[in-house]
Coordinates of C-alpha atoms (C1' of nucleotides) in Angstrom, one line a residue:
Chain T
M1 CA 86.0 204.4 129.4
N2 CA 83.3 201.9 128.7
Y3 CA 80.8 203.3 126.3
V4 CA 78.9 200.3 126.1
E5 CA 78.2 200.5 129.7
L6 CA 77.6 204.1 129.5
A7 CA 74.8 203.5 126.6
R8 CA 73.5 200.8 128.5
G9 CA 73.1 202.7 131.5
Q10 CA 71.6 205.8 129.8
A11 CA 69.0 203.6 127.7
A12 CA 67.7 202.1 131.0
Q13 CA 67.6 205.6 132.6
I14 CA 65.7 206.9 129.4
I15 CA 62.9 204.2 129.6
A16 CA 62.7 204.3 133.5
D17 CA 62.1 208.0 133.1
A18 CA 59.9 207.5 130.3
Y19 CA 57.8 205.1 132.4
R20 CA 57.5 207.6 135.1
K21 CA 56.3 210.3 132.7
A22 CA 53.8 207.9 131.0
C23 CA 52.2 207.3 134.6
E24 CA 52.3 210.9 135.3
N25 CA 50.1 211.3 132.1
G26 CA 47.8 208.5 132.9
L27 CA 49.0 206.5 129.9
L28 CA 50.2 203.5 132.1
P29 CA 49.3 202.3 135.6
Q30 CA 51.8 203.0 138.4
C31 CA 53.7 199.8 139.5
D32 CA 56.7 198.8 141.3
L33 CA 58.6 197.5 138.3
P34 CA 62.2 196.2 137.9
A35 CA 65.0 198.0 136.3
P36 CA 64.8 197.8 132.3
I37 CA 67.0 195.3 130.9
I38 CA 68.9 196.6 128.0
E39 CA 70.6 194.3 125.4
I40 CA 72.5 194.7 122.1
P41 CA 70.5 192.9 119.7
K42 CA 72.2 190.2 117.5
D43 CA 70.6 191.9 114.2
L44 CA 71.0 195.5 114.5
S45 CA 68.6 196.7 111.4
N46 CA 66.0 197.6 114.2
G47 CA 68.6 199.5 116.4
D48 CA 71.7 199.6 118.3
Y49 CA 70.1 198.7 121.8
A50 CA 66.9 197.2 122.6
S51 CA 64.9 196.7 125.8
T52 CA 62.4 194.0 126.7
F53 CA 60.8 196.4 129.3
A54 CA 57.4 196.1 127.5
M55 CA 57.0 192.3 127.3
R56 CA 58.3 191.6 131.0
N57 CA 56.0 194.1 132.3
S58 CA 52.8 193.8 130.2
K59 CA 51.3 191.4 132.5
A60 CA 51.7 193.7 135.5
L61 CA 50.8 196.7 133.8
G62 CA 47.6 195.0 132.4
K63 CA 48.3 196.1 128.8
G64 CA 49.6 194.2 125.7
A65 CA 53.6 194.6 125.1
P66 CA 53.1 196.8 121.7
A67 CA 51.1 199.3 123.8
V68 CA 53.3 199.5 126.6
A69 CA 56.2 199.8 124.0
Q70 CA 54.3 202.6 122.4
A71 CA 53.3 204.7 125.6
I72 CA 57.1 204.6 126.7
C73 CA 58.4 205.6 123.2
G74 CA 55.9 208.5 123.3
C75 CA 57.2 209.8 126.5
A76 CA 61.0 209.0 126.0
E77 CA 63.2 212.2 126.4
L78 CA 66.7 211.9 124.3
E79 CA 67.9 215.2 124.6
G80 CA 71.5 215.0 126.0
S81 CA 71.8 211.2 125.5
F82 CA 73.8 209.2 123.3
F83 CA 70.7 208.2 121.3
S84 CA 69.2 209.9 118.4
E85 CA 66.0 207.6 118.0
V86 CA 63.7 205.4 120.0
S87 CA 60.9 203.3 118.2
A88 CA 58.4 200.5 119.3
A89 CA 58.5 197.3 117.5
S90 CA 55.3 195.6 116.7
N91 CA 56.4 192.7 118.9
G92 CA 57.0 194.9 121.8
F93 CA 60.9 195.5 121.7
I94 CA 61.7 199.1 122.6
N95 CA 64.5 200.0 119.9
L96 CA 67.1 202.8 120.5
R97 CA 69.5 203.9 118.0
L98 CA 72.7 205.6 118.8
S99 CA 73.5 209.0 117.6
H100 CA 76.8 210.0 116.0
L101 CA 78.3 211.5 119.0
W102 CA 78.5 208.1 120.8
F103 CA 80.8 206.8 117.8
E104 CA 83.1 209.9 118.0
K105 CA 83.3 209.7 121.9
A106 CA 84.4 205.9 121.8
L107 CA 87.0 206.7 119.4
L108 CA 88.2 209.5 121.3
A109 CA 88.5 207.4 124.3
I110 CA 90.5 204.6 122.5
H111 CA 93.1 207.1 121.1
E112 CA 93.2 209.1 124.7
E113 CA 93.8 205.8 126.8
G114 CA 96.3 204.1 124.1
E115 CA 97.6 200.9 125.5
N116 CA 95.3 201.3 128.6
Y117 CA 92.2 201.2 126.8
G118 CA 90.2 198.2 128.0
R119 CA 91.6 198.6 131.4
S120 CA 89.3 199.8 134.2
T121 CA 89.3 200.1 137.9
Q122 CA 87.5 198.6 141.2
E123 CA 86.2 200.6 143.8
N124 CA 87.4 197.8 146.1
P125 CA 90.1 196.3 144.5
L126 CA 90.7 192.7 145.7
N127 CA 93.9 190.9 146.5
I128 CA 93.7 187.8 144.3
M129 CA 96.1 184.7 143.8
V130 CA 95.9 182.7 140.9
E131 CA 97.4 179.5 141.0
F132 CA 98.0 177.3 138.0
V133 CA 99.9 174.7 136.3
S134 CA 101.7 173.5 139.4
A135 CA 102.7 170.5 137.2
N136 CA 104.6 167.7 139.4
P137 CA 108.3 168.3 139.1
T138 CA 108.8 164.7 138.0
G139 CA 109.0 165.3 134.3
P140 CA 108.4 167.6 131.4
M141 CA 105.1 169.4 131.1
H142 CA 102.3 167.9 128.8
M143 CA 99.4 169.5 126.7
G144 CA 97.4 169.8 129.7
N145 CA 99.7 171.7 131.8
A146 CA 99.8 174.0 128.2
R147 CA 96.2 174.6 128.4
G148 CA 96.1 175.4 132.1
G149 CA 99.2 177.9 131.5
V150 CA 97.5 180.2 129.1
L151 CA 94.2 179.8 130.9
G152 CA 95.5 180.7 134.3
D153 CA 97.8 183.5 132.8
A154 CA 95.1 185.1 130.8
L155 CA 92.7 184.8 133.7
A156 CA 95.3 186.6 135.9
E157 CA 95.8 189.2 133.1
V158 CA 92.1 190.1 132.9
L159 CA 91.4 190.3 136.7
S160 CA 94.6 192.8 136.8
R161 CA 93.0 194.9 133.9
V162 CA 89.6 195.5 135.7
G163 CA 91.6 196.8 138.7
H164 CA 92.4 193.7 141.1
R165 CA 95.7 193.0 142.6
V166 CA 96.8 189.8 141.1
T167 CA 99.6 187.4 142.2
R168 CA 100.5 184.3 139.9
E169 CA 101.9 181.4 141.8
F170 CA 103.1 178.0 140.8
Y171 CA 103.0 175.3 143.7
V172 CA 105.7 173.0 143.8
N173 CA 104.8 169.6 144.7
D174 CA 108.2 168.6 145.9
A175 CA 107.0 166.2 148.8
G176 CA 105.2 163.1 149.3
N177 CA 104.6 159.9 147.5
Q178 CA 105.2 161.0 144.0
I179 CA 108.5 162.5 145.0
D180 CA 109.6 159.1 146.4
K181 CA 108.2 157.0 143.4
F182 CA 110.3 159.6 141.3
A183 CA 113.5 158.9 143.5
R184 CA 112.9 155.2 143.3
S185 CA 112.9 155.3 139.6
I186 CA 115.9 157.3 139.3
E187 CA 117.6 154.9 141.8
A188 CA 116.6 151.9 139.4
R189 CA 118.0 153.5 136.5
Y190 CA 121.1 154.5 138.6
F191 CA 121.8 150.9 139.5
Q192 CA 121.0 149.8 136.1
L193 CA 123.9 152.2 134.9
I194 CA 126.4 150.8 137.4
D195 CA 125.5 147.0 137.7
G196 CA 123.8 146.0 134.4
E197 CA 119.9 146.0 133.3
D198 CA 118.6 143.4 135.8
S199 CA 120.6 144.9 138.8
L200 CA 117.3 146.2 140.6
V201 CA 114.0 145.8 139.7
F202 CA 112.3 148.8 138.1
P203 CA 109.4 150.1 140.4
E204 CA 106.0 148.8 139.1
D205 CA 104.5 152.4 139.6
G206 CA 107.8 154.1 138.5
Y207 CA 108.2 156.7 135.7
Q208 CA 108.9 155.2 132.6
G209 CA 110.2 158.2 130.6
E210 CA 113.7 158.5 129.0
D211 CA 114.2 161.6 131.0
I212 CA 114.4 159.4 134.3
K213 CA 117.6 157.5 132.4
V214 CA 119.0 161.1 131.6
L215 CA 118.7 162.2 135.2
A216 CA 120.4 158.9 136.5
A217 CA 123.5 159.3 134.1
L218 CA 123.7 163.0 134.9
Y219 CA 123.9 162.1 138.6
R220 CA 126.4 159.4 138.0
D221 CA 128.5 161.8 135.6
M222 CA 128.5 164.4 138.5
H223 CA 128.9 162.6 141.6
G224 CA 130.1 159.0 140.4
D225 CA 128.9 155.5 142.1
A226 CA 129.3 156.5 145.8
L227 CA 125.7 156.7 146.4
K228 CA 125.4 152.8 145.7
N229 CA 126.9 152.1 149.2
E230 CA 124.7 154.7 151.3
P231 CA 121.7 153.7 153.1
A232 CA 118.5 153.3 150.9
E233 CA 117.0 156.2 152.9
K234 CA 119.7 158.7 152.1
R235 CA 120.2 157.5 148.7
L236 CA 116.4 158.0 147.7
E237 CA 116.7 161.4 149.5
A238 CA 119.8 162.5 147.4
L239 CA 118.5 161.4 144.2
G240 CA 114.9 163.0 144.5
E241 CA 116.3 166.5 145.3
F242 CA 118.5 166.1 142.7
G243 CA 115.9 165.2 140.3
I244 CA 114.0 168.0 141.2
S245 CA 116.9 170.7 141.3
Q246 CA 117.5 169.6 137.5
N247 CA 113.7 169.7 136.7
L248 CA 112.7 172.6 138.1
P249 CA 114.8 175.2 136.5
K250 CA 113.7 173.6 133.2
M251 CA 110.2 173.8 133.9
K252 CA 110.8 177.6 134.4
L253 CA 112.6 178.1 131.2
E254 CA 109.7 176.0 129.4
L255 CA 107.0 178.2 130.7
E256 CA 109.2 181.4 130.0
R257 CA 109.6 180.1 126.5
Y258 CA 105.7 179.9 126.8
G259 CA 105.2 183.5 127.8
I260 CA 104.5 182.6 131.6
V261 CA 106.5 184.4 134.3
Y262 CA 105.1 183.6 137.9
D263 CA 105.4 186.4 140.8
N264 CA 106.1 183.2 143.3
W265 CA 106.9 179.7 143.2
F266 CA 105.8 178.0 146.6
Y267 CA 107.3 174.8 147.5
E268 CA 105.0 172.2 149.4
S269 CA 107.9 171.2 151.6
S270 CA 108.1 174.6 153.1
L271 CA 104.7 173.9 154.4
Y272 CA 106.3 171.2 156.9
S273 CA 109.6 173.0 157.5
S274 CA 107.7 176.1 158.5
G275 CA 105.0 174.2 160.9
A276 CA 102.1 175.4 158.7
V277 CA 100.7 171.9 158.1
E278 CA 100.7 171.4 162.0
R279 CA 99.5 174.7 162.8
A280 CA 96.6 174.0 160.2
M281 CA 96.0 170.7 161.8
D282 CA 95.6 171.9 165.3
A283 CA 93.4 174.6 164.3
L284 CA 91.1 171.9 162.7
V285 CA 91.3 169.9 165.8
Q286 CA 90.5 172.9 167.8
S287 CA 87.2 173.3 165.2
G288 CA 85.9 170.3 166.8
H289 CA 85.4 168.8 163.2
T290 CA 87.8 166.2 163.4
Y291 CA 88.2 162.6 165.1
E292 CA 90.6 159.6 165.2
S293 CA 89.7 156.3 164.0
E294 CA 91.8 153.2 163.3
G295 CA 94.8 155.1 164.1
A296 CA 94.3 157.9 161.5
L297 CA 93.0 161.5 162.0
W298 CA 90.0 162.3 160.1
L299 CA 88.1 165.7 159.1
K300 CA 84.4 165.4 159.4
T301 CA 83.8 166.7 155.8
T302 CA 80.2 165.4 156.2
D303 CA 79.7 168.3 158.6
F304 CA 79.8 170.5 155.4
G305 CA 77.9 168.5 153.1
C306 CA 80.5 165.8 151.7
E307 CA 79.5 162.4 151.1
K308 CA 82.3 161.0 153.2
D309 CA 85.1 162.1 155.6
D310 CA 88.8 162.5 154.6
V311 CA 91.9 161.5 156.3
L312 CA 94.4 164.2 157.6
R313 CA 97.0 162.0 159.0
R314 CA 97.6 158.4 158.3
A315 CA 98.0 155.4 160.7
N316 CA 101.6 155.5 160.1
G317 CA 101.8 159.3 161.2
F318 CA 102.2 161.0 157.8
Y319 CA 100.0 163.7 156.7
T320 CA 98.3 163.3 153.5
Y321 CA 98.3 165.6 150.3
F322 CA 94.9 166.7 151.5
A323 CA 96.6 167.9 154.7
A324 CA 99.2 170.0 152.9
D325 CA 96.6 171.5 150.8
I326 CA 94.6 172.5 153.6
A327 CA 97.3 174.2 155.2
Y328 CA 98.7 175.8 151.7
H329 CA 95.3 177.2 151.1
S330 CA 94.7 178.4 154.8
E331 CA 98.2 180.3 154.5
K332 CA 96.8 181.8 151.2
L333 CA 93.5 182.9 152.6
G334 CA 94.8 183.8 156.2
A335 CA 98.5 184.9 156.8
R336 CA 99.3 185.8 153.2
G337 CA 96.3 188.1 153.1
F338 CA 94.6 187.3 149.8
D339 CA 91.0 187.8 149.4
I340 CA 90.4 185.1 147.0
A341 CA 92.6 182.3 145.9
I342 CA 91.7 180.9 142.3
D343 CA 93.2 177.6 141.4
V344 CA 93.1 176.3 137.8
W345 CA 92.9 172.7 138.3
G346 CA 92.4 169.4 135.7
A347 CA 88.9 168.3 135.8
D348 CA 90.2 165.0 137.3
H349 CA 90.7 166.6 140.3
H350 CA 87.0 167.8 141.0
G351 CA 86.3 165.2 143.6
H352 CA 88.9 167.7 145.8
V353 CA 87.0 170.7 145.6
A354 CA 84.4 170.1 147.9
R355 CA 86.5 168.9 150.5
L356 CA 89.1 171.6 150.3
K357 CA 86.3 174.1 150.6
A358 CA 84.8 172.3 153.6
A359 CA 88.2 172.2 155.4
L360 CA 88.8 176.0 154.6
D361 CA 85.0 176.4 156.1
A362 CA 86.0 174.5 159.1
L363 CA 89.0 176.9 159.8
G364 CA 86.4 179.8 159.5
L365 CA 88.1 181.1 156.2
D366 CA 84.9 180.8 154.2
G367 CA 86.2 178.5 151.5
A368 CA 82.9 178.2 149.8
R369 CA 83.2 181.9 148.8
R370 CA 86.7 182.7 149.0
L371 CA 88.5 179.9 147.4
E372 CA 87.5 179.4 143.6
I373 CA 88.3 176.5 141.5
V374 CA 88.5 176.7 137.8
L375 CA 88.1 173.3 136.4
M376 CA 89.8 172.6 133.2
Q377 CA 88.7 169.4 131.0
L378 CA 91.3 167.6 130.2
V379 CA 93.1 167.7 126.8
R380 CA 92.4 164.7 124.5
L381 CA 95.5 164.4 122.4
T382 CA 95.4 162.3 118.9
R383 CA 97.9 161.6 116.5
N384 CA 96.7 160.3 113.3
G385 CA 93.1 159.9 114.8
E386 CA 94.5 157.9 117.6
V387 CA 94.5 158.9 121.4
V388 CA 97.8 159.4 122.7
R389 CA 97.6 158.9 126.6
M390 CA 99.2 161.8 128.4
S391 CA 100.9 160.7 131.7
K392 CA 104.5 161.2 132.9
R393 CA 104.5 157.8 134.6
T394 CA 104.2 156.1 131.2
G395 CA 106.5 158.6 129.7
K396 CA 104.1 158.9 126.6
A397 CA 103.6 162.7 127.3
I398 CA 104.3 165.0 124.5
A399 CA 106.2 167.8 126.2
L400 CA 105.4 171.5 125.9
N401 CA 108.7 171.9 124.4
D402 CA 108.0 169.5 121.7
L403 CA 105.0 171.3 120.6
L404 CA 106.7 174.7 120.7
D405 CA 109.4 173.4 118.2
E406 CA 106.6 172.6 115.7
I407 CA 104.0 175.5 116.1
S408 CA 104.6 179.3 117.2
V409 CA 104.1 180.3 120.8
D410 CA 101.4 182.6 119.4
A411 CA 99.8 179.7 117.4
A412 CA 99.7 177.5 120.9
R413 CA 98.6 180.2 123.2
Y414 CA 96.0 181.4 120.9
F415 CA 94.6 177.9 120.5
F416 CA 94.7 177.0 124.2
S417 CA 92.8 180.5 124.7
S418 CA 90.1 179.9 122.3
R419 CA 88.1 177.4 124.4
A420 CA 86.4 177.8 127.5
A421 CA 87.8 175.7 130.5
D422 CA 84.8 173.6 130.8
T423 CA 85.0 172.3 127.1
H424 CA 86.5 169.1 126.1
L425 CA 89.2 169.9 123.9
E426 CA 90.6 167.5 121.1
F427 CA 94.3 168.5 120.1
D428 CA 95.4 166.8 116.9
L429 CA 99.1 167.2 116.7
D430 CA 99.3 166.7 113.0
L431 CA 96.7 169.1 112.5
A432 CA 98.1 171.7 114.7
V433 CA 101.2 171.6 113.0
R434 CA 99.8 171.6 109.6
Q435 CA 97.2 174.3 110.5
N436 CA 99.5 177.3 109.8
S437 CA 97.4 179.9 107.5
E438 CA 94.3 178.4 108.5
N439 CA 94.8 179.2 112.3
P440 CA 92.5 182.0 113.4
V441 CA 95.4 183.5 115.2
Y442 CA 96.9 184.7 111.6
Y443 CA 93.5 186.1 110.8
V444 CA 93.5 188.3 113.9
Q445 CA 97.3 189.4 113.8
Y446 CA 96.8 189.9 110.0
A447 CA 94.2 192.7 111.0
H448 CA 97.0 194.6 113.0
A449 CA 99.6 194.1 110.4
R450 CA 97.0 195.6 107.7
C451 CA 96.6 198.3 109.7
N452 CA 100.4 199.0 110.2
S453 CA 100.8 198.8 106.5
I454 CA 98.3 201.3 105.5
L455 CA 99.7 203.6 107.8
K456 CA 103.5 203.0 106.7
N457 CA 102.4 203.4 102.9
L458 CA 100.6 206.7 103.6
S459 CA 103.4 208.0 105.4
A460 CA 105.9 207.1 102.7
D461 CA 103.7 209.3 100.7
G462 CA 104.1 211.9 102.9
I463 CA 100.8 212.0 104.5
E464 CA 100.4 212.7 108.3
T465 CA 99.6 209.4 109.8
N466 CA 99.7 210.5 113.3
P467 CA 96.0 210.5 114.6
Q468 CA 94.0 214.0 114.1
N469 CA 91.0 214.6 115.8
A470 CA 89.0 215.6 112.6
G471 CA 86.4 214.8 110.6
L472 CA 85.3 211.8 112.8
N473 CA 81.8 212.8 112.0
L474 CA 82.3 211.7 108.4
L475 CA 82.8 208.1 109.6
V476 CA 79.0 207.0 108.8
D477 CA 79.5 203.9 106.3
P478 CA 78.0 200.9 107.7
A479 CA 81.3 199.2 107.7
E480 CA 82.9 202.1 109.5
A481 CA 79.9 202.2 112.3
D482 CA 80.2 198.3 112.6
L483 CA 84.0 198.6 113.2
I484 CA 83.4 201.3 115.8
R485 CA 81.0 199.4 117.5
E486 CA 83.2 196.6 118.1
L487 CA 86.0 198.7 119.2
A488 CA 84.0 200.2 121.7
Q489 CA 83.2 196.6 123.2
L490 CA 86.6 196.0 124.5
P491 CA 86.4 197.2 128.1
E492 CA 83.1 195.4 128.4
E493 CA 84.6 192.2 127.0
I494 CA 87.5 192.3 129.4
R495 CA 85.2 193.1 132.5
L496 CA 83.0 190.1 131.4
A497 CA 86.0 187.7 130.8
A498 CA 87.2 188.7 134.2
D499 CA 83.9 188.3 136.0
S500 CA 83.1 185.1 134.4
R501 CA 86.6 183.9 135.0
D502 CA 86.6 183.1 131.3
P503 CA 89.3 184.8 129.1
S504 CA 88.3 182.6 126.2
R505 CA 85.7 184.9 125.0
L506 CA 88.3 187.4 124.2
T507 CA 89.4 185.1 121.4
K508 CA 86.1 185.5 119.7
Y509 CA 86.2 189.0 120.4
A510 CA 89.5 189.5 118.8
T511 CA 88.1 187.6 115.5
Q512 CA 85.0 189.7 115.5
V513 CA 87.1 192.8 115.5
A514 CA 89.5 191.5 112.9
A515 CA 86.5 190.8 110.4
A516 CA 85.0 194.2 110.9
L517 CA 88.5 195.6 109.8
H518 CA 88.8 193.3 107.0
R519 CA 85.5 194.4 105.9
F520 CA 86.1 197.9 106.6
Y521 CA 89.3 197.7 104.3
T522 CA 87.4 196.1 101.5
E523 CA 84.7 198.7 101.5
C524 CA 86.3 202.0 102.2
R525 CA 89.6 203.3 100.6
I526 CA 92.0 205.5 102.6
K527 CA 94.6 206.6 100.5
E528 CA 92.2 207.8 97.6
A529 CA 89.4 209.1 100.0
E530 CA 89.1 213.1 100.3
E531 CA 91.5 214.4 102.7
E532 CA 89.1 215.3 105.9
L533 CA 87.6 211.7 105.4
R534 CA 91.1 210.4 105.0
T535 CA 92.2 211.8 108.2
A536 CA 89.2 210.4 109.9
R537 CA 89.9 207.1 108.7
I538 CA 93.6 207.4 109.5
Y539 CA 92.3 208.0 113.0
L540 CA 90.0 205.0 113.0
I541 CA 92.7 202.7 111.7
N542 CA 95.1 203.6 114.8
C543 CA 92.4 202.8 117.0
V544 CA 92.0 199.4 115.5
A545 CA 95.5 198.5 115.8
T546 CA 95.4 199.7 119.6
V547 CA 92.4 197.5 120.1
V548 CA 93.8 194.5 118.3
K549 CA 96.9 194.6 120.1
N550 CA 95.3 195.2 123.7
T551 CA 93.2 192.1 123.2
L552 CA 95.9 189.9 121.9
S553 CA 98.2 190.8 124.9
A554 CA 95.5 189.9 127.1
F555 CA 96.3 186.2 126.6
G556 CA 100.2 186.8 125.6
V557 CA 99.9 186.9 121.9
T558 CA 102.1 189.4 119.9
A559 CA 100.6 192.0 117.4
P560 CA 103.1 191.9 114.4
D561 CA 103.5 195.1 112.3
H562 CA 104.0 193.2 109.2
M563 CA 103.2 189.4 108.1
Chain B
rG1 C1' 76.1 152.6 141.1
rU2 C1' 76.8 158.2 142.8
rG3 C1' 78.9 162.9 141.4
rC4 C1' 80.8 166.5 137.9
rC5 C1' 81.5 168.3 132.6
rC6 C1' 79.9 167.8 127.6
rG7 C1' 76.2 166.9 123.0
rU8 C1' 74.2 173.0 118.3
rA9 C1' 75.9 172.6 110.0
rG10 C1' 80.2 167.1 107.1
rC11 C1' 84.5 168.7 110.7
rU12 C1' 86.0 172.5 114.9
rC13 C1' 83.2 175.4 117.9
rA14 C1' 80.0 180.7 119.2
rG15 C1' 75.5 182.0 121.1
rC16 C1' 76.5 187.2 127.0
rA17 C1' 71.3 187.6 132.3
rG18 C1' 65.8 183.2 128.7
rG19 C1' 64.4 187.5 123.3
rA20 C1' 63.2 189.5 117.2
rU21 C1' 64.8 185.1 111.2
rA22 C1' 70.3 179.9 115.7
rG23 C1' 75.8 182.0 114.1
rA24 C1' 81.6 182.1 112.6
rG25 C1' 86.0 179.2 110.9
rC26 C1' 87.2 174.9 108.1
rA27 C1' 86.0 171.9 103.8
rA28 C1' 82.5 172.4 99.1
rC29 C1' 80.7 175.7 95.2
rU30 C1' 80.5 180.7 92.6
rG31 C1' 82.6 185.7 91.9
rC32 C1' 86.3 189.8 93.3
rC33 C1' 93.7 191.5 92.8
rU34 C1' 97.4 197.3 86.6
rU35 C1' 94.7 200.7 92.9
rC36 C1' 96.6 201.0 100.7
rU37 C1' 99.2 193.0 102.1
rA38 C1' 93.9 187.9 98.3
rA39 C1' 97.4 185.3 105.3
rG40 C1' 91.5 189.3 102.6
rC41 C1' 86.3 190.3 100.9
rA42 C1' 81.1 189.0 98.9
rG43 C1' 77.8 185.3 97.8
rU44 C1' 75.7 179.7 97.5
rA45 C1' 74.5 175.2 99.8
rG46 C1' 74.7 173.0 104.4
rG47 C1' 70.3 172.3 111.3
rU48 C1' 64.3 168.0 114.1
rU49 C1' 70.1 172.9 118.6
rG50 C1' 70.9 164.2 120.9
rG51 C1' 65.2 162.3 122.0
rG52 C1' 60.9 163.2 125.0
rG53 C1' 58.1 166.1 128.6
rG54 C1' 57.5 170.8 131.6
rU55 C1' 58.2 176.2 133.2
rU56 C1' 56.0 181.2 130.0
rC57 C1' 54.2 186.4 126.2
rG58 C1' 59.0 183.8 124.2
rA59 C1' 63.6 178.1 125.5
rG60 C1' 69.8 176.4 122.1
rU61 C1' 69.7 179.0 126.9
rC62 C1' 65.9 177.0 133.1
rC63 C1' 63.6 172.3 135.4
rC64 C1' 62.6 166.6 134.9
rU65 C1' 63.6 162.4 132.3
rC66 C1' 65.9 159.0 128.7
rC67 C1' 70.0 158.3 125.4
rG68 C1' 75.5 159.0 124.1
rG69 C1' 80.7 160.6 125.4
rG70 C1' 84.7 162.2 129.2
rC71 C1' 86.2 162.4 134.2
rA72 C1' 86.3 161.1 139.3
rC73 C1' 84.7 158.5 143.4
rG74 C1' 92.3 156.0 147.8
rC75 C1' 95.0 156.2 154.7
rC76 C1' 97.8 158.6 145.9
rA77 C1' 98.9 163.4 144.4

RNA sequence: GUGCCCGUAGCUCAGCAGGAUAGAGCAACUGCCUUCUAAGCAGUAGGUUGGGGGUUCGAGUCCCUCCGGGCACGCCA
């Protein structure tokens, strides 16, 4: 149950009713006004909720905002609501104060819902696919993939928590030029192993990493030198397939270590073998938005507001990556039955967004609305203040696995979750490794450990620590009220994270809950409190533990019982 | 050159749909452990929200412009 939403709704209703009553009493003129906006002020000294109704409508009502606010307050009926007090501020704000009933109800809901607290349902649940990471299987994953991984995973999680049906997918780019490049790189290393360093010139645009040498050596160990005398085409195919067959399981393991498990791994190559690419291209030709020029097949993306048209099939007869991507996404939104497809992409692909949407629009799939791209700014990796370029081609990428050897999965996931996708993220390796207790993740986890520790301690003294619904009306200390207000916020935070496609706000929320707990812990004793109050505080502590755990689990971070 | 993203405290960043006195963490300084975990709490100091215009009762938030940084503009993926 979302008590923030409930209170907000009640407040809006109270003010709307009060306005109607003020009109009947001749205090205010009858106008057609928009629904009152209710906000939670930063500074709670004036009230728990506030409305800007008077300021917003003072012009329409022909009266000053303070006068409007006073008229509203005079007519407001609080009976049966969660509010105990309504007042007009001199600048026109209408302030409402929550009654203790609200605090008690909010706590009861947390305990009742337990690990489901924070979840909600949709009237019309959507079938949503979140596709993320989709790193090229040509080498180990880097920091950008690490960021995209938690972002996509957490996004999928919050979407499912608000009641949608969510599928996590990894798109395996096992076709196209970069695979050819990959195969030629392994080939060069393979020949170097057999015939010495100068046997075959290393491709200029090849993959330089050590992992390529390892793959070549592994292939030779397993299959010998026979491939050397095969035709080049057959050799490259064998080496490319071998490389992918080695890399892909490693990537799966790496992602699992990182806490990410996909529902489905979708292979680009399957789009060709299933005929999906052909079908999509035929459909595009049927749509009338294509033409042939200089031997190539073009899509008129300019029909949909793009700056220039794009090639679908090259003059050499091969389809472009764009063509495969159109086929892939038309399958998602068509045959595979997803209402919405969300892709998490690196910002370096942003130029691709408009034309993919355009292509889907041409196919009648409403790409403008049903395809959502979350663009993630690239991670700038620095070491000793120096920028480290992250590319698989140069072999200088820092692997996700290497990072996880240095810091915990929890620390890595929290760090990458803590900033919105569109912020430029700087990741200092030395700092990350050193960060330990300075990392906010420990601050939050400590809050959970503290709750548990208190309960364990009390339990050892023979005190009942299972939540007992009694004395909740005694929780009136400001530190207790602040804490409960924070706890009540979780369902709202998850809803906002899902709606705005931005789970990073939950790390900020987690920090706020932890801060409120730590303040409460300092201000309010539990062990020495009088029995009824102690019982109520034990109830509260149990709720805090639930909320911290449910928040951290949204981005895959654990809530330890002790630290 | 064109398009997208960013610019808030010394550093890393919040600021929800325009609202009351712009907030956290780190770093600095001052206090708080014989009492439930000090991985904590309280306090001090730190700001022309990149500059300049505009919109209005009100702008960090919206619009324009300039400055600075990142990314992209392939018959690569």
